[in-house]
Structure formats: structure tokens, C-alpha cells
Amino acid sequence: MKRILVTNDDGIHAPGLQILFNKVQKLGRPVIIAPDRDNSAASHSLTMNRPLRVRELDKDVYSIDGTPTDCVTIGIGKILAEKPDLLISGINPGANLGDDVSYSGTVSAAIEATMLGIPSIAVSLAADSEPYHYETAGAFIATLAQIILKKGLPKDTLLNVNIPNTTIQDIEGVVFTRRGRRLYEDAIKETFDPWGRKHYWIGGGTPSWDSGEDTDSAAISVNKISITPMHLDPTNYEALKFLRQDWQDLLGSK
Ligand SMILES: [Mg+2]
């Protein structure tokens, strides 16, 4: 029986996690190992300044008082008897497009599992607000997971999947995309505490993205599911070649 590790960055009580767990029941034996609370934008952080507690909440359901990366590391290293055949992280209620990926706990959990040699996908619903169409994402992921369990994924590669927040009938197709750019205007709000002291609150803002046709954001804007393959190696090989040719002498030939 295939083992599927299910995690997220929104915490053990997030509805997207439960829907994912239910949807992949028919593919094997899913196990939830997720943070005990919301860890959105935790990125790839690992908790090293305190011990971590694992709680078994139900059969095949565990929470950890740590980050998504902690959950994957401890889950695979200590909780599961064998390496899982697949990791699915999500369903995040909010897109992980372009630059979002740098901050994403959802995607980082999939990166961590890929580093451990496990085929992995991150799943996000490209929603700005409720209602969240988790069912649309769940149905698609069950299909995609089945394919991955059969065919595997390229080495050191995870899939970052973004799904339009709409009904299954309104999905216009599935496309493979590259990661575009996505930046936010006015994402730092000034606010005041009860004593009148100024604080800054990061979040919200108006996103803008590059208009390249083959980007993740472009796919979502026309109601298509976006699948971006991400490699663990972010080296810029063109720059590496250029720097070796043009800069090496400036820095000494050894
Ligand atoms: Mg989240």
C-alpha cells in the first residue's frame, strides 16, 4: 500500500488539510503530520532553539509544535516507519505564485521532502478570500497524485501546483508553467497599539505580476491550473559561466 505524507503550513485544524487527507484515502494510506498552528510564511525555517513535541491526535494524525519543515524532518525521520511514497503539502488557502514561493511554508515542506528523496507536491488554491473551493483542488490533486505514484517525478524536482478558486466546471484546463514574478504594493500597513505606539503589519497589498504568457500567474488569470516544476538547485548556470570567464582573473586565478 502506498504511503502518503500529508502536511501544510496552515496548521492541523485547517480545512484544506482535512480535504486533502480525505481525497487521497483511495490511493493508499495517508498520514497527517502538520504544525499545531498556522505557520503561513514560515518559509523553510527549522526550529533549533527548543525541543519539539509530537502529539498523536488520532490514528495517522500527528501535530508538532513546529514549522512545516520540522514536521517533514521529524515525520520522516522519527514518526513514519518507512519513507513515504509521496508528500502532499496543502491545500493552502491562497496562491503561491512567483515570488510568493520564497516565503511559502507550503512549498518549503515539499522542498524539504524532495531533499529527502520523496516525490513531492505543494498545492495552493489561488483564492483572495472566501469561499474557498477546496473540492476543486482536492479532486485534481487526487488525479495528479495517482500519476505521480505511478510515474514518479524527475530527480530533485517538486511540483508547485496552483488551482483557480472556482468550481470544477469552470476550470479551463491544466498547463505546465514557469515561475513568474509577483510583487506586492502597499503590503506594509501602519497600525497603532492600545497605547498609541506605531507598529507595522506586513500582509495584504495589491499583487502585480509579469505578463509572460507561460508563467504561473498567467495560467491562473485565465482559470487554468498551473503546475510549475521546481528544481532543488537554484544555481544560475549562465551567470556561473559568465563569472568564471569574466571575473575569475579579477579575483585571482586560483
Ligand atoms: Mg498558509
mmCIF file of C-alpha atoms and ligand atoms in Angstrom:
data_model
loop_
_atom_site.group_PDB
_atom_site.id
_atom_site.type_symbol
_atom_site.label_atom_id
_atom_site.label_comp_id
_atom_site.label_asym_id
_atom_site.label_seq_id
_atom_site.Cartn_x
_atom_site.Cartn_y
_atom_site.Cartn_z
ATOM 1 C CA MET A 1 0.000 0.000 0.000
ATOM 2 C CA LYS A 2 1.305 3.450 -0.925
ATOM 3 C CA ARG A 3 2.141 5.773 1.948
ATOM 4 C CA ILE A 4 1.263 9.416 1.515
ATOM 5 C CA LEU A 5 2.513 12.061 3.922
ATOM 6 C CA VAL A 6 0.122 14.997 4.130
ATOM 7 C CA THR A 7 1.210 18.278 5.664
ATOM 8 C CA ASN A 8 0.634 22.030 5.367
ATOM 9 C CA ASP A 9 1.631 25.398 6.784
ATOM 10 C CA ASP A 10 -1.837 26.439 7.953
ATOM 11 C CA GLY A 11 -1.922 24.079 10.906
ATOM 12 C CA ILE A 12 -3.555 20.794 11.834
ATOM 13 C CA HIS A 13 -7.080 22.265 12.012
ATOM 14 C CA ALA A 14 -7.049 23.837 8.543
ATOM 15 C CA PRO A 15 -9.897 22.629 6.318
ATOM 16 C CA GLY A 16 -7.624 22.260 3.277
ATOM 17 C CA LEU A 17 -5.537 19.655 5.092
ATOM 18 C CA GLN A 18 -8.540 17.530 6.019
ATOM 19 C CA ILE A 19 -9.932 17.627 2.490
ATOM 20 C CA LEU A 20 -6.572 16.539 1.080
ATOM 21 C CA PHE A 21 -6.409 13.690 3.600
ATOM 22 C CA ASN A 22 -9.903 12.510 2.645
ATOM 23 C CA LYS A 23 -9.296 12.802 -1.096
ATOM 24 C CA VAL A 24 -6.173 10.634 -1.148
ATOM 25 C CA GLN A 25 -7.604 7.849 1.046
ATOM 26 C CA LYS A 26 -8.430 5.873 -2.080
ATOM 27 C CA LEU A 27 -4.796 5.989 -3.276
ATOM 28 C CA GLY A 28 -3.134 4.454 -0.251
ATOM 29 C CA ARG A 29 -2.571 5.204 3.397
ATOM 30 C CA PRO A 30 -2.293 8.911 4.085
ATOM 31 C CA VAL A 31 -0.739 10.138 7.331
ATOM 32 C CA ILE A 32 -1.099 13.726 8.526
ATOM 33 C CA ILE A 33 1.920 15.293 10.226
ATOM 34 C CA ALA A 34 1.296 19.025 10.440
ATOM 35 C CA PRO A 35 2.111 22.073 12.561
ATOM 36 C CA ASP A 36 -0.159 22.543 15.583
ATOM 37 C CA ARG A 37 -0.949 26.119 14.469
ATOM 38 C CA ASP A 38 -0.769 28.470 11.499
ATOM 39 C CA ASN A 39 2.764 28.732 10.118
ATOM 40 C CA SER A 40 1.981 30.576 6.895
ATOM 41 C CA ALA A 41 5.020 32.436 5.518
ATOM 42 C CA ALA A 42 7.318 30.357 7.743
ATOM 43 C CA SER A 43 9.292 29.583 4.609
ATOM 44 C CA HIS A 44 11.888 26.824 5.122
ATOM 45 C CA SER A 45 12.669 27.597 8.745
ATOM 46 C CA LEU A 46 13.803 24.830 11.053
ATOM 47 C CA THR A 47 13.343 25.057 14.826
ATOM 48 C CA MET A 48 16.713 24.609 16.518
ATOM 49 C CA ASN A 49 16.386 26.671 19.709
ATOM 50 C CA ARG A 50 13.968 24.414 21.606
ATOM 51 C CA PRO A 51 12.759 20.792 21.640
ATOM 52 C CA LEU A 52 9.671 19.820 19.656
ATOM 53 C CA ARG A 53 6.680 17.874 20.914
ATOM 54 C CA VAL A 54 4.790 15.384 18.753
ATOM 55 C CA ARG A 55 1.141 14.703 19.611
ATOM 56 C CA GLU A 56 -0.776 11.735 18.186
ATOM 57 C CA LEU A 57 -4.287 13.153 17.863
ATOM 58 C CA ASP A 58 -5.875 10.204 16.096
ATOM 59 C CA LYS A 59 -4.880 7.190 14.031
ATOM 60 C CA ASP A 60 -2.450 8.500 11.380
ATOM 61 C CA VAL A 61 -2.864 12.106 12.554
ATOM 62 C CA TYR A 62 0.023 13.881 14.296
ATOM 63 C CA SER A 63 0.704 17.504 15.197
ATOM 64 C CA ILE A 64 4.042 19.085 16.037
ATOM 65 C CA ASP A 65 4.613 22.451 17.726
ATOM 66 C CA GLY A 66 6.972 23.483 14.955
ATOM 67 C CA THR A 67 7.245 24.584 11.354
ATOM 68 C CA PRO A 68 6.283 22.703 8.188
ATOM 69 C CA THR A 69 9.953 21.805 7.691
ATOM 70 C CA ASP A 70 10.110 20.458 11.270
ATOM 71 C CA CYS A 71 7.066 18.298 10.500
ATOM 72 C CA VAL A 72 8.649 16.790 7.397
ATOM 73 C CA THR A 73 12.023 16.219 9.059
ATOM 74 C CA ILE A 74 10.663 14.664 12.247
ATOM 75 C CA GLY A 75 7.809 12.940 10.442
ATOM 76 C CA ILE A 76 10.070 11.101 8.047
ATOM 77 C CA GLY A 77 12.967 10.671 10.451
ATOM 78 C CA LYS A 78 11.077 9.589 13.563
ATOM 79 C CA ILE A 79 7.328 9.067 13.167
ATOM 80 C CA LEU A 80 6.917 7.051 9.989
ATOM 81 C CA ALA A 81 8.325 3.529 9.960
ATOM 82 C CA GLU A 82 9.188 3.814 6.264
ATOM 83 C CA LYS A 83 9.813 6.631 3.837
ATOM 84 C CA PRO A 84 6.551 7.786 2.240
ATOM 85 C CA ASP A 85 5.960 7.270 -1.486
ATOM 86 C CA LEU A 86 4.611 10.796 -1.863
ATOM 87 C CA LEU A 87 4.335 14.030 0.094
ATOM 88 C CA ILE A 88 1.500 16.468 -0.474
ATOM 89 C CA SER A 89 1.552 19.880 1.191
ATOM 90 C CA GLY A 90 -1.640 21.951 1.298
ATOM 91 C CA ILE A 91 -4.270 22.785 0.371
ATOM 92 C CA ASN A 92 -3.147 26.350 1.068
ATOM 93 C CA PRO A 93 -5.983 28.916 1.005
ATOM 94 C CA GLY A 94 -4.073 31.474 -1.045
ATOM 95 C CA ALA A 95 -1.884 31.349 -4.138
ATOM 96 C CA ASN A 96 1.815 30.535 -4.129
ATOM 97 C CA LEU A 97 2.749 32.202 -7.404
ATOM 98 C CA GLY A 98 6.022 33.809 -8.439
ATOM 99 C CA ASP A 99 7.811 35.476 -5.538
ATOM 100 C CA ASP A 100 5.254 34.104 -3.034
ATOM 101 C CA VAL A 101 7.176 30.840 -3.210
ATOM 102 C CA SER A 102 10.140 32.386 -1.367
ATOM 103 C CA TYR A 103 8.021 32.880 1.741
ATOM 104 C CA SER A 104 5.813 29.836 1.490
ATOM 105 C CA GLY A 105 5.729 27.214 4.218
ATOM 106 C CA THR A 106 3.521 25.095 1.961
ATOM 107 C CA VAL A 107 6.136 24.938 -0.785
ATOM 108 C CA SER A 108 9.033 24.606 1.677
ATOM 109 C CA ALA A 109 7.564 21.416 3.132
ATOM 110 C CA ALA A 110 7.643 19.950 -0.384
ATOM 111 C CA ILE A 111 11.202 21.200 -0.896
ATOM 112 C CA GLU A 112 12.293 19.541 2.340
ATOM 113 C CA ALA A 113 10.744 16.204 1.376
ATOM 114 C CA THR A 114 12.325 16.444 -2.096
ATOM 115 C CA MET A 115 15.692 16.898 -0.378
ATOM 116 C CA LEU A 116 14.971 13.596 1.389
ATOM 117 C CA GLY A 117 14.294 11.913 -1.961
ATOM 118 C CA ILE A 118 10.489 11.813 -1.778
ATOM 119 C CA PRO A 119 8.303 12.826 -4.746
ATOM 120 C CA SER A 120 6.525 15.927 -3.504
ATOM 121 C CA ILE A 121 3.889 18.456 -4.470
ATOM 122 C CA ALA A 122 2.723 21.735 -2.972
ATOM 123 C CA VAL A 123 -0.910 22.630 -3.544
ATOM 124 C CA SER A 124 -2.430 26.077 -3.275
ATOM 125 C CA LEU A 125 -5.826 27.489 -4.046
ATOM 126 C CA ALA A 126 -5.426 30.824 -5.814
ATOM 127 C CA ALA A 127 -8.004 32.498 -3.596
ATOM 128 C CA ASP A 128 -8.060 36.036 -2.269
ATOM 129 C CA SER A 129 -10.948 35.410 0.076
ATOM 130 C CA GLU A 130 -13.769 33.028 0.944
ATOM 131 C CA PRO A 131 -15.472 30.964 -0.299
ATOM 132 C CA TYR A 132 -12.631 28.523 -0.823
ATOM 133 C CA HIS A 133 -13.256 25.862 -3.457
ATOM 134 C CA TYR A 134 -11.191 23.165 -1.756
ATOM 135 C CA GLU A 135 -13.175 20.447 -3.525
ATOM 136 C CA THR A 136 -11.861 21.600 -6.906
ATOM 137 C CA ALA A 137 -8.269 21.385 -5.694
ATOM 138 C CA GLY A 138 -8.832 18.099 -3.862
ATOM 139 C CA ALA A 139 -10.316 16.368 -6.899
ATOM 140 C CA PHE A 140 -7.466 17.473 -9.154
ATOM 141 C CA ILE A 141 -4.768 16.522 -6.668
ATOM 142 C CA ALA A 142 -6.177 13.012 -6.294
ATOM 143 C CA THR A 143 -5.737 12.588 -10.072
ATOM 144 C CA LEU A 144 -2.261 14.123 -10.103
ATOM 145 C CA ALA A 145 -1.144 12.078 -7.077
ATOM 146 C CA GLN A 146 -2.196 8.886 -8.816
ATOM 147 C CA ILE A 147 0.003 9.777 -11.807
ATOM 148 C CA ILE A 148 2.993 10.607 -9.605
ATOM 149 C CA LEU A 149 2.637 7.387 -7.624
ATOM 150 C CA LYS A 150 2.785 5.515 -10.937
ATOM 151 C CA LYS A 151 5.397 7.540 -12.823
ATOM 152 C CA GLY A 152 7.448 9.297 -10.127
ATOM 153 C CA LEU A 153 8.987 12.738 -10.625
ATOM 154 C CA PRO A 154 12.273 13.869 -12.183
ATOM 155 C CA LYS A 155 15.217 13.804 -9.751
ATOM 156 C CA ASP A 156 15.452 16.697 -7.259
ATOM 157 C CA THR A 157 12.219 18.160 -8.635
ATOM 158 C CA LEU A 158 8.945 19.053 -6.932
ATOM 159 C CA LEU A 159 5.725 20.356 -8.387
ATOM 160 C CA ASN A 160 4.235 23.646 -7.256
ATOM 161 C CA VAL A 161 0.546 23.424 -8.114
ATOM 162 C CA ASN A 162 -1.817 26.406 -8.073
ATOM 163 C CA ILE A 163 -5.508 25.896 -8.677
ATOM 164 C CA PRO A 164 -8.017 28.622 -9.604
ATOM 165 C CA ASN A 165 -10.518 29.207 -6.817
ATOM 166 C CA THR A 166 -13.602 28.187 -8.722
ATOM 167 C CA THR A 167 -15.857 25.226 -9.407
ATOM 168 C CA ILE A 168 -14.537 22.174 -11.263
ATOM 169 C CA GLN A 169 -16.799 23.059 -14.221
ATOM 170 C CA ASP A 170 -15.171 26.480 -14.574
ATOM 171 C CA ILE A 171 -11.581 25.188 -14.755
ATOM 172 C CA GLU A 172 -10.263 25.878 -18.273
ATOM 173 C CA GLY A 173 -7.514 23.266 -18.305
ATOM 174 C CA VAL A 174 -4.098 22.388 -16.911
ATOM 175 C CA VAL A 175 -0.795 23.925 -18.061
ATOM 176 C CA PHE A 176 2.850 23.476 -17.158
ATOM 177 C CA THR A 177 4.337 26.856 -16.360
ATOM 178 C CA ARG A 178 7.454 28.665 -15.251
ATOM 179 C CA ARG A 179 7.611 30.639 -12.044
ATOM 180 C CA GLY A 180 6.971 34.288 -12.847
ATOM 181 C CA ARG A 181 7.477 37.380 -10.723
ATOM 182 C CA ARG A 182 4.811 38.630 -8.362
ATOM 183 C CA LEU A 183 5.254 41.716 -6.238
ATOM 184 C CA TYR A 184 3.014 43.488 -3.773
ATOM 185 C CA GLU A 185 2.260 47.196 -3.470
ATOM 186 C CA ASP A 186 1.268 48.618 -0.099
ATOM 187 C CA ALA A 187 1.965 45.406 1.776
ATOM 188 C CA ILE A 188 3.211 47.206 4.881
ATOM 189 C CA LYS A 189 0.428 48.747 6.919
ATOM 190 C CA GLU A 190 0.936 51.273 9.691
ATOM 191 C CA THR A 191 -1.079 50.475 12.767
ATOM 192 C CA PHE A 192 -1.181 51.551 16.416
ATOM 193 C CA ASP A 193 -1.285 49.566 19.636
ATOM 194 C CA PRO A 194 -3.688 50.472 22.512
ATOM 195 C CA TRP A 195 -1.037 52.892 23.856
ATOM 196 C CA GLY A 196 -0.771 54.783 20.583
ATOM 197 C CA ARG A 197 2.622 53.424 19.579
ATOM 198 C CA LYS A 198 3.141 52.899 15.881
ATOM 199 C CA HIS A 199 3.640 49.381 14.539
ATOM 200 C CA TYR A 200 3.957 47.901 11.093
ATOM 201 C CA TRP A 201 1.922 44.954 9.898
ATOM 202 C CA ILE A 202 3.112 43.053 6.832
ATOM 203 C CA GLY A 203 0.414 41.484 4.696
ATOM 204 C CA GLY A 204 -2.276 42.093 2.119
ATOM 205 C CA GLY A 205 -1.317 44.601 -0.520
ATOM 206 C CA THR A 206 -2.065 44.594 -4.225
ATOM 207 C CA PRO A 207 -0.177 41.994 -6.249
ATOM 208 C CA SER A 208 1.255 42.732 -9.671
ATOM 209 C CA TRP A 209 2.911 40.137 -11.902
ATOM 210 C CA ASP A 210 4.871 39.879 -15.101
ATOM 211 C CA SER A 211 2.778 39.366 -18.190
ATOM 212 C CA GLY A 212 4.785 36.461 -19.651
ATOM 213 C CA GLU A 213 2.343 34.026 -21.216
ATOM 214 C CA ASP A 214 3.886 30.890 -19.803
ATOM 215 C CA THR A 215 4.029 31.989 -16.163
ATOM 216 C CA ASP A 216 2.157 30.537 -13.226
ATOM 217 C CA SER A 217 0.239 33.808 -12.683
ATOM 218 C CA ALA A 218 -0.806 33.984 -16.351
ATOM 219 C CA ALA A 219 -2.322 30.489 -16.134
ATOM 220 C CA ILE A 220 -4.316 31.340 -13.018
ATOM 221 C CA SER A 221 -5.591 34.580 -14.573
ATOM 222 C CA VAL A 222 -7.363 32.547 -17.280
ATOM 223 C CA ASN A 223 -8.697 29.925 -14.846
ATOM 224 C CA LYS A 224 -6.154 27.263 -15.733
ATOM 225 C CA ILE A 225 -4.444 25.008 -13.205
ATOM 226 C CA SER A 226 -0.734 25.863 -13.088
ATOM 227 C CA ILE A 227 1.947 23.221 -12.480
ATOM 228 C CA THR A 228 5.474 24.589 -12.089
ATOM 229 C CA PRO A 229 8.313 22.091 -11.781
ATOM 230 C CA MET A 230 10.889 23.397 -9.307
ATOM 231 C CA HIS A 231 14.458 22.108 -9.067
ATOM 232 C CA LEU A 232 16.343 21.978 -5.793
ATOM 233 C CA ASP A 233 19.334 23.589 -7.488
ATOM 234 C CA PRO A 234 18.726 27.331 -7.943
ATOM 235 C CA THR A 235 22.218 27.944 -9.410
ATOM 236 C CA ASN A 236 22.223 30.414 -12.285
ATOM 237 C CA TYR A 237 24.353 28.405 -14.728
ATOM 238 C CA GLU A 238 24.575 31.174 -17.318
ATOM 239 C CA ALA A 239 25.893 33.523 -14.652
ATOM 240 C CA LEU A 240 28.283 30.835 -13.426
ATOM 241 C CA LYS A 241 29.785 30.526 -16.905
ATOM 242 C CA PHE A 242 29.996 34.297 -17.308
ATOM 243 C CA LEU A 243 31.564 34.864 -13.882
ATOM 244 C CA ARG A 244 34.152 32.144 -14.454
ATOM 245 C CA GLN A 245 35.104 33.743 -17.757
ATOM 246 C CA ASP A 246 34.952 37.425 -16.838
ATOM 247 C CA TRP A 247 35.556 37.721 -13.107
ATOM 248 C CA GLN A 248 37.949 34.918 -12.223
ATOM 249 C CA ASP A 249 41.080 36.917 -13.129
ATOM 250 C CA LEU A 250 39.837 39.916 -11.149
ATOM 251 C CA LEU A 251 39.642 37.760 -8.046
ATOM 252 C CA GLY A 252 42.825 35.823 -8.584
ATOM 253 C CA SER A 253 43.238 32.827 -10.849
ATOM 254 C CA LYS A 254 43.225 30.254 -8.051
HETATM 255 MG MG MG B 1 -0.728 29.042 4.500
#
